[in-house]
Amino acid sequence: MSDEVRTLVIDGRDVAGASGQSILSVAEESGVFIPALCHLAGLSEVGSCRLCMVEVEGTARLVASCVTAVEEGMKVTTTSERLLAYRRRAIELLFMERNHVCSVCVADNHCELQELAKTLGVTHFELPPLHPACDVDATHERFVLDHNRCILCARCVRVCDEIEGAHTWDIRGRGTGARLISDLGKPWGESTTCTSCGKCVQVCPTGALYEKGRSVAEGKRHRPYVPFLVATNALGTGRQL
Amino acid sequence: MSTIEDARAPGEGARRRPPEPLVPEGERRVSANVCQAAGCLSMQSDLVLGALRDRVEAAGLSDVAVRRVGCLGLCAAGPLVEVPELGRLFDHVQPDDGAALDSLVTTLSGGEPGGQAMAKEPFFSHQVKVVLERCGQVDPERVEDYLDAGGYEALTKTVTTMSPEEVIAEVVRSGLRGRGGAGYPTGLKWTTVAKATSHDGKFVVCNADEGDPGAFMDRSVLESCPQQVLEGMAIAGYAVGAQHGYVYVRAEYPLAVKRLNSAIRQAERSGFLGKQIAGTDFEFHVEVRIGAGAFVCGEETALLASIQGGRGTPRPRPPYPAASGLWGRPTLINNVETYANVPPVVMRGGEWYGSIGTGKSKGTKVFALAGAVVNTGLIEVPMGLSLRQIVFDIGGGLVGGKKFKAVQTGGPSGGCLPEELLDMPIDYESLAQAGSHMGSGGMIVMDESTCMVDVAKYFMDFCREESCGKCLPCRAGTVQMYGLLDKITRGRGTRHDLDTLQSLAEMVRTTSLCGLGQGAPNPVFSTLRYFRDEYLAHIDDHTCPAGACRLDGGER
Amino acid sequence: MVATPARTLSPPSDDKRWRQVEVRMRRLGHRPDGLIEVLHTVQELFGFLDDSALAFVSQSLSVPPSKVYGVATFYSHFMLKPQGEHTCVVCTGTACYINGAGALLAKLKERLGLEAGGTTADGKLSLLQARCLGACSMAPAVVVDGEVHGRVTPSSIAVLVEAL
Ligand SMILES: Cc1cc2nc3c(=O)[nH]c(=O)nc-3n(C[C@H](O)[C@H](O)[C@H](O)COP(=O)(O)O)c2cc1C
Ligand code: SF4
Ligand code: FES
């Protein structure tokens, strides 16, 4: 693993990262904010939410910054009219795809989706809501899975597989019919692989996975071990692509 | 719920045993080639083969062969029987059509030749056959036939007289580009894989997923001459330094799978696959992997995930498969037709191949001609032929003399080309400029009774169902675009919906992870570009000019 | 969980077909990446994949159950419910669509009282829909019990289905 230094420009600022490090990770370290939902430091990257897309000078296409390695002399733009419009649209697509009613959600005020919507200035929706009525699985003794709030970021799938080593979660079906599943698509409470470690609950960006008995006000994530995960995994997937 | 123990595989035992061909003991004077590919088989050409065989035997014609061959091209007129020595073609031959069979027997026994003279048919005379040279000429289930037709000479030449660099140089010289859709230069891809270092092997993969609705080229090639594809793969293996190959075939093509498997076994037996190929140290093994009904698995990274037993979801590139593919090893992925082009390129030289076609699009292209055209079927034409020549000369114009409206190329990520583009030459660049693309080669002709908004909706329906669901823009965006198109075809759309549709399409195209999402808006863009009037008619006048949509809110 | 190596996994029942599944898995070296092939084998033998089959495959190949389920539901070829004795697949590829596949499907739905993907109450017939069977030159195409029929009309399809 060569940890050579790469210097580049992000939004007009000179920054430096290691070879193989992602644009997003260098931006985070340098204090430049790039919206991201599927990315979580410490977990492998899937590049699926597409919110982190940025412009790179000399390339006509946009690139997903979480899965694009920095290169020497790169010039990256993280915000523009076009990017903002696409990001707002992405947030809108998420809000319209499932039923995200913030006022009655346990994650109200502690939700990454809600926060992003505010940051990006999403004020109105043009598209019609699809809002399928999804199940709420409360069969686990400590936790609840509410599919209505799930954005299919697959953080839980990855943390369970890559950190806990249980691989209780996966995705069923495809397209907009895709759903988070445990084991053979059976209720969570019946899972024989779940260790009840709660990591999935800690990494969920919305109110799809939450701990029972917490009132709305207490929805705040407790992530005592997420920094630890990042530290132990820093040499792995988080930094190196 | 019933358990698995009560069930039997559906449709078991329903298929009849195919009749065997008739091979004369001595010299064969003439032969009757009976098409046994999917198109003609669906019109009972297997029974035709049996009936003809019986009659030839009864007539005591001991120097006549009744052969099982692959696709003869003119699928619309099936079942087809060709007498190649006399250049005659018999169409619409029914197994119980005594007159047609009599005429065939008369022709075969040296009497007055019946059927059509093929040389006179524009369907055949405009074509140039490189990939399809042996389709319809050899028995797909007999390697001997392939060998008689010069098969495996290219592989023998490759491994005994050429270095891998020389093979690649020949492919580069030919100008061959990928036939699976994107048109990436094949020689360049081979060079990259050849240069990639690996301590534990490389792989060669043949993409036979052929998911574009309206495309059946790869199917026909695999059903008609599977050996040519295997030969191309083996040459590729030699060139890039791989010893293992996979053919990923979609499950919807059982006959292609069967013939491919039997071709692999026969090639192994004849020493053209396996160890010590053509007596050298080169070894190459091929396995078949069967898809399971997911269009997105045609995308190369999804295909690799599927071969490795996982969900067929694409992943971001780089790394490209050429650097990190199957099990992380360098992997060459090409389309069926791309590989089938390789043996002729090696045998006759890249220069010869490059002399066919246009500046940047060399060689020939196989198209599956379908839809509202008279001569539906499989054709191979030099690049640069015009759409008009394909639709009207080869295709014989529209069924029932109806008015031409559009031709759709490139599948769900392609576009609809209008009448004013009929004189455009068919090559990668022209098609892309016109807002469509080559795709894998499906060409669907539409007449005035087809509504273009409905076509756009049809393709969006396809994409939303086939989206893998991993990335947001494609997963949710295709559903929303479908909703807007549906609203418009029902006569409930507004001009504002049209703007929303356009901006959403722009976003999905630019931000989706893989080619499925990036291409999904194309049918919308191309129909908006050439047939905007039709959208407006639905919106402003609440009418469907083609009379295809029901605007009262009912389903079509 | 206690790790007990060399578990002997027994198939869901003593149906002989499980032997064939086991042979297939052994040939594939019980490698996790043989999952799709093994699912193909099970479905070929039994017609569909039920929970006990999925659990058995999951354990035999050491693939987490959620991954097995994720794969089985990703591909439309895999069936998690038993299919009818006969199957009728209507192609709705582009060529078939513009040549009237919609009308065929509507006719069948009405006649059988089914949606695409459904099976008649007596378990006799399953109605399926496919995206392009590659028989475009014969559009519209229908596959009844594995046999392709070309240029099908609403009345000829009725005859075909009636004959089952
Ligand atoms: C959604 C999608 C579907 C595709 N389907 C096919 C296919 O069915 N057959 C094929 O050869 N290539 C298909 N491709 C293209 C492949 O990803 C790949 O480019 C091709 O197999 C490379 O071979 P070539 O260079 O010989 O064309 C598809 C691509 C996408 C994005
Ligand atoms: S574009 Fe569509 S098919 Fe491709 S990765 Fe995204 S969701 Fe999957
Ligand atoms: S954070 Fe990069 S795609 Fe989601």
GROMACS .gro file of C-alpha atoms in nm, chain A residues 24 28 34-53 64-67 90-91 94 112-113 116 151-159 162 171 203-206 223 237-238, chain B residues 316 469-473 475 511 513:
model
   59
   24LEU     CA    1  -1.521   1.263  -0.018
   28GLU     CA    2  -1.430   1.563   0.508
   34ILE     CA    3  -2.034   1.716   0.060
   35PRO     CA    4  -2.382   1.571   0.113
   36ALA     CA    5  -2.380   1.193   0.150
   37LEU     CA    6  -2.623   0.933   0.276
   38CYS     CA    7  -2.496   0.589   0.184
   39HIS     CA    8  -2.140   0.671   0.286
   40LEU     CA    9  -2.031   0.616   0.646
   41ALA     CA   10  -1.667   0.625   0.734
   42GLY     CA   11  -1.558   0.282   0.846
   43LEU     CA   12  -1.783   0.092   0.610
   44SER     CA   13  -1.718  -0.011   0.250
   45GLU     CA   14  -1.851   0.228  -0.013
   46VAL     CA   15  -2.144   0.137  -0.239
   47GLY     CA   16  -2.193   0.466  -0.422
   48SER     CA   17  -2.569   0.431  -0.435
   49CYS     CA   18  -2.731   0.750  -0.302
   50ARG     CA   19  -2.558   0.966  -0.566
   51LEU     CA   20  -2.582   1.276  -0.346
   52CYS     CA   21  -2.206   1.311  -0.322
   53MET     CA   22  -2.159   1.365  -0.694
   64ALA     CA   23  -1.951   1.009  -0.710
   65SER     CA   24  -1.692   1.148  -0.472
   66CYS     CA   25  -1.721   0.859  -0.226
   67VAL     CA   26  -1.593   0.609  -0.480
   90ALA     CA   27  -3.267   1.322  -0.513
   91ILE     CA   28  -3.402   1.426  -0.173
   94LEU     CA   29  -3.654   0.980  -0.141
  112GLU     CA   30  -2.977   1.277   0.834
  113LEU     CA   31  -3.235   1.288   0.556
  116LEU     CA   32  -2.999   1.731   0.439
  151ILE     CA   33  -3.395   0.474   0.216
  152LEU     CA   34  -3.208   0.155   0.120
  153CYS     CA   35  -2.867   0.303   0.193
  154ALA     CA   36  -2.757  -0.043   0.308
  155ARG     CA   37  -2.545   0.093   0.593
  156CYS     CA   38  -2.704  -0.162   0.825
  157VAL     CA   39  -2.636  -0.442   0.578
  158ARG     CA   40  -2.271  -0.343   0.564
  159VAL     CA   41  -2.214  -0.283   0.932
  162GLU     CA   42  -1.835  -0.611   0.775
  171ILE     CA   43  -3.193  -0.668   0.039
  203VAL     CA   44  -2.573   0.358   1.175
  204CYS     CA   45  -2.924   0.408   1.033
  205PRO     CA   46  -2.945   0.764   0.900
  206THR     CA   47  -3.323   0.787   0.941
  223ARG     CA   48  -2.297   0.599   1.863
  237THR     CA   49  -1.232   0.015   0.335
  238GLY     CA   50  -1.291   0.361   0.470
  557PRO     CA   51  -1.910   0.175  -0.958
  710GLY     CA   52  -3.285  -0.087  -0.704
  711LYS     CA   53  -2.941  -0.007  -0.575
  712CYS     CA   54  -2.904   0.356  -0.673
  713LEU     CA   55  -3.169   0.612  -0.602
  714PRO     CA   56  -3.205   0.805  -0.931
  716ARG     CA   57  -3.483   0.313  -0.866
  752THR     CA   58  -2.654   1.077  -1.183
  754LEU     CA   59  -2.477   0.455  -1.128
   0.00000   0.00000   0.00000
